[in-house]
mmCIF file of C-alpha atoms in Angstrom:
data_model
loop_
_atom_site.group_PDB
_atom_site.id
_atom_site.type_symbol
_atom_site.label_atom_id
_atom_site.label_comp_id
_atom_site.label_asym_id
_atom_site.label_seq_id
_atom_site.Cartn_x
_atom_site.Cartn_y
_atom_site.Cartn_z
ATOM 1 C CA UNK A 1 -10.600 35.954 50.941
ATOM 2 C CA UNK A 2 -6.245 35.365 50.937
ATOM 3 C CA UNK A 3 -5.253 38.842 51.552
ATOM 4 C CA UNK A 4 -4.708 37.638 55.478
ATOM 5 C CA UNK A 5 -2.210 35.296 54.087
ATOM 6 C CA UNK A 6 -0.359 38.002 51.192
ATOM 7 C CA UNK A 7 2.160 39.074 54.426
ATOM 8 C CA UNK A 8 5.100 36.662 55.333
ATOM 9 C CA UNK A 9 5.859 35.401 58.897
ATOM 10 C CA UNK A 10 3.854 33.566 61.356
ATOM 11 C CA UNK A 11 0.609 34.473 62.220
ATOM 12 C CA UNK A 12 -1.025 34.574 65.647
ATOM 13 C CA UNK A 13 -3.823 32.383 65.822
ATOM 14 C CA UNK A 14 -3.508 30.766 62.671
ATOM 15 C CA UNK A 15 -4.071 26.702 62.934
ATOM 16 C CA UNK A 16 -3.325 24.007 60.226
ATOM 17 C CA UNK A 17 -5.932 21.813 59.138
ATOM 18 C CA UNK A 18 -3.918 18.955 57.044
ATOM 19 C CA UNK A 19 -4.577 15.535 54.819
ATOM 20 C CA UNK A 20 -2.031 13.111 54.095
ATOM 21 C CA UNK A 21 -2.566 9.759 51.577
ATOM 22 C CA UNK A 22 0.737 8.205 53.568
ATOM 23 C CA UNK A 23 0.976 5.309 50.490
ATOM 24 C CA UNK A 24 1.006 1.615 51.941
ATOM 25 C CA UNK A 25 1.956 3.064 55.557
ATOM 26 C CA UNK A 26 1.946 -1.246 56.814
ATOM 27 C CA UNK A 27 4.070 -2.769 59.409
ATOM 28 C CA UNK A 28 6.637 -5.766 58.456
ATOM 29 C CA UNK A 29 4.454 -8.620 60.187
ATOM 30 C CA UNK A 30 2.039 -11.043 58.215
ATOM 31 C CA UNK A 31 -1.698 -10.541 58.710
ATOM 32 C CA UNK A 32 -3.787 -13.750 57.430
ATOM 33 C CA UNK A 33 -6.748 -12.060 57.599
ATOM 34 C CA UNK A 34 -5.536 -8.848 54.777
ATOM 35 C CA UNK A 35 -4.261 -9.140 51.502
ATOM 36 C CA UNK A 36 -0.519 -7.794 53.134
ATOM 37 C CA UNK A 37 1.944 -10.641 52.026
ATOM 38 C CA UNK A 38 3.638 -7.762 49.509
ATOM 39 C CA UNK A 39 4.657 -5.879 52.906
ATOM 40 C CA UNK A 40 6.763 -8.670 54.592
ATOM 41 C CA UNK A 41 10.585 -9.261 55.058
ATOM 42 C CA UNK A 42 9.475 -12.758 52.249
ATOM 43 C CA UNK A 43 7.177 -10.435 49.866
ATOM 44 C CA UNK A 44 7.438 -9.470 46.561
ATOM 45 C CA UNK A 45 8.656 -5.728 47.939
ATOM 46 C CA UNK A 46 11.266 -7.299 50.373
ATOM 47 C CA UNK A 47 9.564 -4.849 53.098
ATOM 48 C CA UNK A 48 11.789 -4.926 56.240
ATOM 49 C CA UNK A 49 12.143 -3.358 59.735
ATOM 50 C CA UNK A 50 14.865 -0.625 58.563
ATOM 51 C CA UNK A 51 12.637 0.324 55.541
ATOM 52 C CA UNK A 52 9.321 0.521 57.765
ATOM 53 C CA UNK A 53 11.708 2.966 60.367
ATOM 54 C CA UNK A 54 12.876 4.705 57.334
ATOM 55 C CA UNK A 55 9.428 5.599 55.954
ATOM 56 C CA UNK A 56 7.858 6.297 59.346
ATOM 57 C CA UNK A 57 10.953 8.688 59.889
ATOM 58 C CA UNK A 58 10.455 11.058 56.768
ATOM 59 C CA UNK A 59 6.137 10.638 57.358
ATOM 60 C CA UNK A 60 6.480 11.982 60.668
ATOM 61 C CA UNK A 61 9.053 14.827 59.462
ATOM 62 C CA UNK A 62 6.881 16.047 56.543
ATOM 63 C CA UNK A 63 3.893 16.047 59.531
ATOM 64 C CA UNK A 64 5.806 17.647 61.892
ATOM 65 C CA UNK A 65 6.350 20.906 58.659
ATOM 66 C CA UNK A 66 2.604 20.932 57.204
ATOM 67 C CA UNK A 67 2.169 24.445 57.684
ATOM 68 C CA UNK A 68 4.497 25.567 59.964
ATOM 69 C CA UNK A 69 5.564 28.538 57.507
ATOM 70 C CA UNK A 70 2.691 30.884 59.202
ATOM 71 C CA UNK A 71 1.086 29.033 62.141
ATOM 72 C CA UNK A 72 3.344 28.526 65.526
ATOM 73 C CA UNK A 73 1.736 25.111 65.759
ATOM 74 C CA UNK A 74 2.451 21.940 63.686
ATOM 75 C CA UNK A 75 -1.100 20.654 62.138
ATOM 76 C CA UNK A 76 -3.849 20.499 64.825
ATOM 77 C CA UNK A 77 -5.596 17.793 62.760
ATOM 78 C CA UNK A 78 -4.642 15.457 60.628
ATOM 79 C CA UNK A 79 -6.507 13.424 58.543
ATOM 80 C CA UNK A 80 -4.698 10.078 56.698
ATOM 81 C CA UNK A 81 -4.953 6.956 55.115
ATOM 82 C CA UNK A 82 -3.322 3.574 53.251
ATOM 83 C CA UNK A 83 -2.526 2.923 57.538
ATOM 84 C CA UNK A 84 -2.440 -0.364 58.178
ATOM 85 C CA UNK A 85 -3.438 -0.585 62.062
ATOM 86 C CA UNK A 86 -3.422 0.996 65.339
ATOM 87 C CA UNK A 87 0.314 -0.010 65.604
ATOM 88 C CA UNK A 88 1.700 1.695 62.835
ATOM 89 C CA UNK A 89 -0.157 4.890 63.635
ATOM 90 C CA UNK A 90 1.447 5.031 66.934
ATOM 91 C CA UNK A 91 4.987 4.559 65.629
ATOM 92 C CA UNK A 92 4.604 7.729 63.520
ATOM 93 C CA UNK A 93 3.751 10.270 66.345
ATOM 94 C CA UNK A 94 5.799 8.777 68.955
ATOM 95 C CA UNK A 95 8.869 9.073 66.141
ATOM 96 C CA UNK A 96 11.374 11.951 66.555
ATOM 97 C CA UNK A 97 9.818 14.294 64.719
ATOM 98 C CA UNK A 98 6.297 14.227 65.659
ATOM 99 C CA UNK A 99 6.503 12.936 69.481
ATOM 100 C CA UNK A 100 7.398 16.237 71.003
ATOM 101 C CA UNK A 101 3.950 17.536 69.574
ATOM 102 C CA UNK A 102 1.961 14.775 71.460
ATOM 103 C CA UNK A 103 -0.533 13.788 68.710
ATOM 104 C CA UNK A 104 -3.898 11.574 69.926
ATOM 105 C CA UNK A 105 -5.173 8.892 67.568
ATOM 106 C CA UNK A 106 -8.683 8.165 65.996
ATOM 107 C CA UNK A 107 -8.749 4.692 64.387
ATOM 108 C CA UNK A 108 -11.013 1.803 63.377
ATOM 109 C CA UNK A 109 -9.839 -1.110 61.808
ATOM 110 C CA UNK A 110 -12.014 -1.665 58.464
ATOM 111 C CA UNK A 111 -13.270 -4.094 56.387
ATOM 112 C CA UNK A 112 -10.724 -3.150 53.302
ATOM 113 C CA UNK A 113 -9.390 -6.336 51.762
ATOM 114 C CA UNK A 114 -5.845 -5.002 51.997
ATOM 115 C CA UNK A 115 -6.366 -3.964 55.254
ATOM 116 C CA UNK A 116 -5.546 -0.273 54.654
ATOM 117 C CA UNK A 117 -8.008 2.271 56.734
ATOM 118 C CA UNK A 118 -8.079 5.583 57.407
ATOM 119 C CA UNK A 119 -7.664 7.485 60.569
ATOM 120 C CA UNK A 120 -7.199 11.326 62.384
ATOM 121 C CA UNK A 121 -4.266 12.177 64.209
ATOM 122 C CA UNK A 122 -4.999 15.459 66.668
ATOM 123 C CA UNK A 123 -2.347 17.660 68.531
ATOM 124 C CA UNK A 124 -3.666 17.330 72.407
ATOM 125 C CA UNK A 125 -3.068 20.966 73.163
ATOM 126 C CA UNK A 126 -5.532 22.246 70.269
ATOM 127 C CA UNK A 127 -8.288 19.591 70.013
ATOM 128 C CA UNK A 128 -10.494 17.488 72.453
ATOM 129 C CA UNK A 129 -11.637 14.488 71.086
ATOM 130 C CA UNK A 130 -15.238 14.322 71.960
ATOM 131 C CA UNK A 131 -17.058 11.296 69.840
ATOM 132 C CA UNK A 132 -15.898 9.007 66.897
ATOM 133 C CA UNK A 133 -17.596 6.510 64.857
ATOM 134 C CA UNK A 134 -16.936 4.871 61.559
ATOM 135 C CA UNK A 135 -19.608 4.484 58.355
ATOM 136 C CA UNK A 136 -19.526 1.586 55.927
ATOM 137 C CA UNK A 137 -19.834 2.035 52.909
ATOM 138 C CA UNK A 138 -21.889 -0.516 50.828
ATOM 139 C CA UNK A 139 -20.529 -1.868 47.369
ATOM 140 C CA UNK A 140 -21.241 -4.706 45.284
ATOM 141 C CA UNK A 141 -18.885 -6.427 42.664
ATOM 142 C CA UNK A 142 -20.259 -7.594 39.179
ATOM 143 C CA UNK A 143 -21.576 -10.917 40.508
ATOM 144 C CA UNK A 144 -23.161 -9.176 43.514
ATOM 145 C CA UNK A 145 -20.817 -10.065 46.221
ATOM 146 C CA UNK A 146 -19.740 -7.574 49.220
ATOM 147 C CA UNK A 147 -16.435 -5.485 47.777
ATOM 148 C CA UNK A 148 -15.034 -4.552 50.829
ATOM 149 C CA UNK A 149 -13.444 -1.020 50.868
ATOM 150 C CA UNK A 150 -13.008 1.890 53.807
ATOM 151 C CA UNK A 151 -15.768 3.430 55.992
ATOM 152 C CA UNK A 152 -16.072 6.793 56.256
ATOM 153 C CA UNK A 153 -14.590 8.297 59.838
ATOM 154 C CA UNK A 154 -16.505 10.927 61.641
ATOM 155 C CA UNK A 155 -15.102 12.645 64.423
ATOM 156 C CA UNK A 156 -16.555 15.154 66.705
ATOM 157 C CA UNK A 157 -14.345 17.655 68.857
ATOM 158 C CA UNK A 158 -13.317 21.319 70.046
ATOM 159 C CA UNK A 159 -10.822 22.796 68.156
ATOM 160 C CA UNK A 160 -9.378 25.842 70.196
ATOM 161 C CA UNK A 161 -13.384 25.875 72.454
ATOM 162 C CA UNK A 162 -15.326 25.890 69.397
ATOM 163 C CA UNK A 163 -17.266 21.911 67.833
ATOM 164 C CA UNK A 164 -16.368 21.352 65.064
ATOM 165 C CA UNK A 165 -16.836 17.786 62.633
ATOM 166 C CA UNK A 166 -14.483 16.080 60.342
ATOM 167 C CA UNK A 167 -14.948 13.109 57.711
ATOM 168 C CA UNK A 168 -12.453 11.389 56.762
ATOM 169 C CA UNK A 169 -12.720 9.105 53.765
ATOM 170 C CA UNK A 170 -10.671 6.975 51.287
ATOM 171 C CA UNK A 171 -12.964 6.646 48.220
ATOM 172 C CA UNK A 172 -12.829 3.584 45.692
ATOM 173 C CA UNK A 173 -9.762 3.665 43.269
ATOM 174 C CA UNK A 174 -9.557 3.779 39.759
ATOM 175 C CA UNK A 175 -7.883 0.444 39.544
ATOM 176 C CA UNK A 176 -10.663 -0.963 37.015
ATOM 177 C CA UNK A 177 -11.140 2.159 34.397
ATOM 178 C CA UNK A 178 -12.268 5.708 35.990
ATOM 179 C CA UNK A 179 -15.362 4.812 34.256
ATOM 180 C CA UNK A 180 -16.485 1.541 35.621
ATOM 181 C CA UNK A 181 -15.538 2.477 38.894
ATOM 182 C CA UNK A 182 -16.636 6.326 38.579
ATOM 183 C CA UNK A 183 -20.422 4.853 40.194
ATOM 184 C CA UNK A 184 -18.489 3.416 43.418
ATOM 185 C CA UNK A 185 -17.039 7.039 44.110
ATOM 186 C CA UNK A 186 -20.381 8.208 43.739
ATOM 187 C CA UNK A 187 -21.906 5.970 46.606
ATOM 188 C CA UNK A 188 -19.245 6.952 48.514
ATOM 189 C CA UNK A 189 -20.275 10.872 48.007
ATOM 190 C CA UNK A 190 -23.665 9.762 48.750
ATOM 191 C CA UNK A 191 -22.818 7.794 51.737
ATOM 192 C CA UNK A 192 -20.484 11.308 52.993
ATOM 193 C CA UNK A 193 -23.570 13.848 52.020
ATOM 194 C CA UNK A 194 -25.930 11.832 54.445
ATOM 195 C CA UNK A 195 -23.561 11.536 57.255
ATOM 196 C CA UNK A 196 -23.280 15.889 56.935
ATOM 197 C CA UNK A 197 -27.116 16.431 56.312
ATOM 198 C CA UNK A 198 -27.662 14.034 59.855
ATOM 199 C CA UNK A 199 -25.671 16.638 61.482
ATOM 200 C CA UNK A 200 -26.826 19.734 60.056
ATOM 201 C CA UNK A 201 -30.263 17.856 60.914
ATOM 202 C CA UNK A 202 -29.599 17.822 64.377
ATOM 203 C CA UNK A 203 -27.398 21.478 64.461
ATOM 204 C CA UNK A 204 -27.744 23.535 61.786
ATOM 205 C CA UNK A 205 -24.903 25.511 62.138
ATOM 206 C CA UNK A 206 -22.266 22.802 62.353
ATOM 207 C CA UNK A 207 -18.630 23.377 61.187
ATOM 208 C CA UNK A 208 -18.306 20.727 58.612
ATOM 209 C CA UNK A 209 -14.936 19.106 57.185
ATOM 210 C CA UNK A 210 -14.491 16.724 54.947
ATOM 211 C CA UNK A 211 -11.096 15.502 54.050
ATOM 212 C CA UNK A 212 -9.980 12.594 52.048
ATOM 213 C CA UNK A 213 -8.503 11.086 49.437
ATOM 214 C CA UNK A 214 -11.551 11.044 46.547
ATOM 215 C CA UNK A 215 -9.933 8.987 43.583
ATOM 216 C CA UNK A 216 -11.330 11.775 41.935
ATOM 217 C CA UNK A 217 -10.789 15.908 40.871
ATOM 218 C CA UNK A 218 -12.384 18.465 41.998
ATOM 219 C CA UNK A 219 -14.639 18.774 38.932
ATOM 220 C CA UNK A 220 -15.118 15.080 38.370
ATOM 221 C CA UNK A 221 -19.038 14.135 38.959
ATOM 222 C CA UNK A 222 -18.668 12.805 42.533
ATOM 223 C CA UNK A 223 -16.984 15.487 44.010
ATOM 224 C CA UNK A 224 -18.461 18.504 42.072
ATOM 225 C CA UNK A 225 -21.977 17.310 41.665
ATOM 226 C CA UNK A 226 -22.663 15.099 44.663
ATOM 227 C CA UNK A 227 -20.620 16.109 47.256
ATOM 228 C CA UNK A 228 -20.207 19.861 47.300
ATOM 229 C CA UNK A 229 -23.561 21.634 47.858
ATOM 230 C CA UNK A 230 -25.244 25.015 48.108
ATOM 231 C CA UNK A 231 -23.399 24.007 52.009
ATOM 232 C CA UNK A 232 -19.566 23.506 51.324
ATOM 233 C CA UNK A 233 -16.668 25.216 49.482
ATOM 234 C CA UNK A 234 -13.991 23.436 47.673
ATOM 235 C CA UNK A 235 -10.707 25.472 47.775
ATOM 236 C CA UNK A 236 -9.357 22.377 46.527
ATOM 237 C CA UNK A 237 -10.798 23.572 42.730
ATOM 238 C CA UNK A 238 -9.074 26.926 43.129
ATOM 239 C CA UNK A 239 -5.632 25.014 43.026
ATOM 240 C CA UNK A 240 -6.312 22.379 40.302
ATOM 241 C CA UNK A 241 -7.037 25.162 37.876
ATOM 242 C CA UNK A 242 -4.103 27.366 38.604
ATOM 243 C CA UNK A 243 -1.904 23.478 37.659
ATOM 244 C CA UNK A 244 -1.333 22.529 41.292
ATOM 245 C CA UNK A 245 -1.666 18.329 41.899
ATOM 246 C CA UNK A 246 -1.661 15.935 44.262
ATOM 247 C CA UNK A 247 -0.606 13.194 42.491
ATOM 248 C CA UNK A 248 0.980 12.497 38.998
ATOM 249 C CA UNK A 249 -0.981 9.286 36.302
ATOM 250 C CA UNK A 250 0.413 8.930 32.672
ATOM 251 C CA UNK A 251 2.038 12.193 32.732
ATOM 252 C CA UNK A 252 -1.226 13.954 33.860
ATOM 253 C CA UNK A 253 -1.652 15.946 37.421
ATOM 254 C CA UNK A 254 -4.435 15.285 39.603
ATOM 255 C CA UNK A 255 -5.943 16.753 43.038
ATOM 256 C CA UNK A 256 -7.069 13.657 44.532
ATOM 257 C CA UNK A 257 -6.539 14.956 48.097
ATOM 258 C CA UNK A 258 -8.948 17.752 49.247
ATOM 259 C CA UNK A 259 -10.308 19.866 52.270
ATOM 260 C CA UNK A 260 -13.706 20.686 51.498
ATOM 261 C CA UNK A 261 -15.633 22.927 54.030
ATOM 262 C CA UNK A 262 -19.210 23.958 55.261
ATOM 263 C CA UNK A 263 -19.607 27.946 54.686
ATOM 264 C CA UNK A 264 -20.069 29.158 57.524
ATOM 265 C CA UNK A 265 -16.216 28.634 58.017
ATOM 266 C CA UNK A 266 -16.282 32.467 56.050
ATOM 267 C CA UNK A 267 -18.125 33.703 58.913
ATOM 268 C CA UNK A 268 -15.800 36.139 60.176
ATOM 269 C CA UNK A 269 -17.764 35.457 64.324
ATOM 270 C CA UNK A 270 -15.125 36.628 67.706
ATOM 271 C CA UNK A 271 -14.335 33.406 68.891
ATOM 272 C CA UNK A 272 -14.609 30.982 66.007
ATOM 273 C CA UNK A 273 -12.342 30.082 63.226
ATOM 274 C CA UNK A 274 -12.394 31.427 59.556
ATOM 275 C CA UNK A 275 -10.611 29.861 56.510
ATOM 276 C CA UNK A 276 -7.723 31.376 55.197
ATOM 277 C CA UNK A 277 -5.898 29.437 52.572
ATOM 278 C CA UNK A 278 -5.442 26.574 51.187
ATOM 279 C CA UNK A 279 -2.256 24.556 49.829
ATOM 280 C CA UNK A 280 -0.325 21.842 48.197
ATOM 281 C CA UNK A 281 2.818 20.299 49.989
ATOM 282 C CA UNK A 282 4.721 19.752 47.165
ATOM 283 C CA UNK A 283 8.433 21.402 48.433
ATOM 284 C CA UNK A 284 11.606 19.979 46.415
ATOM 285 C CA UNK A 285 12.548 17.324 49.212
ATOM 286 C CA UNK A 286 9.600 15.777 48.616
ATOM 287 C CA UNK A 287 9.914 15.141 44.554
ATOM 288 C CA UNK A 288 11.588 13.260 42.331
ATOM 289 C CA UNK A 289 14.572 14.921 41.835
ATOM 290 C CA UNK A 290 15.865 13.010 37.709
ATOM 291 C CA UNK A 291 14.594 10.765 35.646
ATOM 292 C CA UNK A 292 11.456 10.268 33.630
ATOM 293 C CA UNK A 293 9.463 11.176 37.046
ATOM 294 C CA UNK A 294 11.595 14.152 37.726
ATOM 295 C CA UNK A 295 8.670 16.420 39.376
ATOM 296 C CA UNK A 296 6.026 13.906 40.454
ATOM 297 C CA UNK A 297 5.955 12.411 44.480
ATOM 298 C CA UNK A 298 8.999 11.242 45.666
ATOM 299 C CA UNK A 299 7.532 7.333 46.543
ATOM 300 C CA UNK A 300 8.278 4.438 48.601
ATOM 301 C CA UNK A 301 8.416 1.822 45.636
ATOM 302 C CA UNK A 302 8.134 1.953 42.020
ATOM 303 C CA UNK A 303 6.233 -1.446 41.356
ATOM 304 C CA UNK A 304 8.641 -3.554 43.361
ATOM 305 C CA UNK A 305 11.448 -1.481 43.346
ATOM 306 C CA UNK A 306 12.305 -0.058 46.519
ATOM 307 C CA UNK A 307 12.987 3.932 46.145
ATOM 308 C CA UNK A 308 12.980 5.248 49.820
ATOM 309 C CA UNK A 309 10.900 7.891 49.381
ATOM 310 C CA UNK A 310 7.725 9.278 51.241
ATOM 311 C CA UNK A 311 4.204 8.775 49.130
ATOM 312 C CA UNK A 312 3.146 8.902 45.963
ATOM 313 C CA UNK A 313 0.946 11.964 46.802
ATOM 314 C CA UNK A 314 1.655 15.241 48.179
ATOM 315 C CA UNK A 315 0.053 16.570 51.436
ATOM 316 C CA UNK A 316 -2.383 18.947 51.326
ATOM 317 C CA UNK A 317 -3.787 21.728 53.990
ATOM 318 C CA UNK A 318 -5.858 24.904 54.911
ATOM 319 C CA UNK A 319 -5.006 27.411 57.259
ATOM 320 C CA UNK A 320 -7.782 28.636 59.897
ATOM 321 C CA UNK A 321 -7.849 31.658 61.901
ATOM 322 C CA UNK A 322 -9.133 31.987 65.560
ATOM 323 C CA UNK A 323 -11.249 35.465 65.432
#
């Protein structure tokens, strides 16, 4: 299934499909109604207009190259999160890099204490936005209060003429233990499956993709067990066994970020799009070049200290092919 992709070069018809955790993307202003004070000019991070241009700067240029080695277009979908609001969002694709390539935007505020959500940027050219609409998801805490955290984001559109549907979703961390929290991530996979089964329900030969940030491996219960069916393939578990990661905890790699697909993306139909491949971002610009992190994400901030760097996780993407 990656011979297409053994050649070097650009290919014709080849399309990016793309996922980005963009780490604490949030603007310099004070929201009363979030948990944002960190991220203000007075916070504990010192977060200021010229390192908010800075970060949006090198976002929008790592965008701008997700894969551009063998596609003539940059991504024609992008799926991120850890965005703060609608205004943020627009800074990155109107900013040098990314406002040539006239990206639309997909975002609903939700009800995440921080304020963080998650959203889909699209290239115009390749994709027309058709519907959107955002999922809670339902948690309680240990006393049996509401713990706010992300909905899931569906949108529906046609990539190049043909429908297809993407999730996007921001699963619960591992703040807590990745044991106590491990049954939050599964409600979340629950909450994802029944959103794909409604539209399989309804056309059973939808193109399916869900992207996201999972707080959780490929193999970990959620994912491999809940999520991925006898309906969807996982590149994502190809990668994480041959040592690539995502992001680096305690000295240990992980694939948070993943692409997972419905099937009948192998189809090889005229007309329609076929997976290809599937990658890790992780070039040299984008690491820590010394030090005891030498290797892992180049990031933004180190607990409080300010590092000027772009995320604590890579990018990830898949390549698709127009038949």
């Amino acid at each position: 299934m990656f011979s297409f992709f053994k050649t070097s070069g650009k290919i014709d018809q080849a399309y990016t499909i793309a996922f980005y955790n963009l780490e604490n993307l949030f603007d310099t202003k004070n929201d009363p109604t979030t948990l944002d004070d960190d991220f203000t000019p007075k916070g504990r991070k010192n977060w200021n207009y010229k390192r908010y241009r800075n970060k949006i700067r090198k976002l929008g240029n790592v965008i701008a190259q997700l894969g551009t080695d063998r596609s003539f277009y940059s991504p024609a979908i992008v799926g991120v999160v850890e965005v703060e609001n609608q205004k943020v969002l627009e800074d990155l694709v109107t900013s040098k890099s990314l406002k040539k390539h006239k990206y639309g935007i997909v975002h609903y505020d939700s009800p995440d204490e921080r304020g963080i959500d998650v959203a889909l940027l699209y290239k115009k050219e390749l994709f027309k936005l058709l519907h959107s609409e955002t999922f809670p998801l339902y948690l309680e805490d240990e006393q049996g209060n509401r713990d706010y955290t992300r909905d899931i984001l569906l949108v529906k559109g046609s990539l190049n003429g043909e429908l297809i549907y993407v999730l996007v979703n921001h699963w619960p961390s591992r703040r807590s233990g990745e044991d106590l929290t491990e049954e939050k991530r599964i409600k979340a996979a629950e909450l994802a499956t029944h959103i794909t089964a409604t539209i399989i329900s309804e056309n059973k030969n939808a193109k399916i993709i869900i992207m996201g940030d999972f707080n959780d491996d490929p193999s970990n219960t959620s994912v491999k067990n809940y999520l991925v069916n006898n309906t969807f393939y996982n590149p994502m578990e190809r990668l994480i066994n041959i040592g690539n990661g995502t992001l680096n905890y305690k000295k240990t790699w992980h694939l948070f970020d993943q692409i997972i697909f419905s099937k009948n993306f192998f189809n090889n139909e005229k007309e329609k799009h076929s997976f290809k491949y599937a990658e890790v971002f992780d070039r040299y610009f984008l690491k820590e070049w010394n030090g005891k992190f030498k290797g892992n994400p180049f990031r933004t901030y180190i607990g409080k200290w300010y590092q000027g760097g772009f995320s604590d996780h890579f990018p990830v993407y898949v390549y698709l092919k127009k038949n």
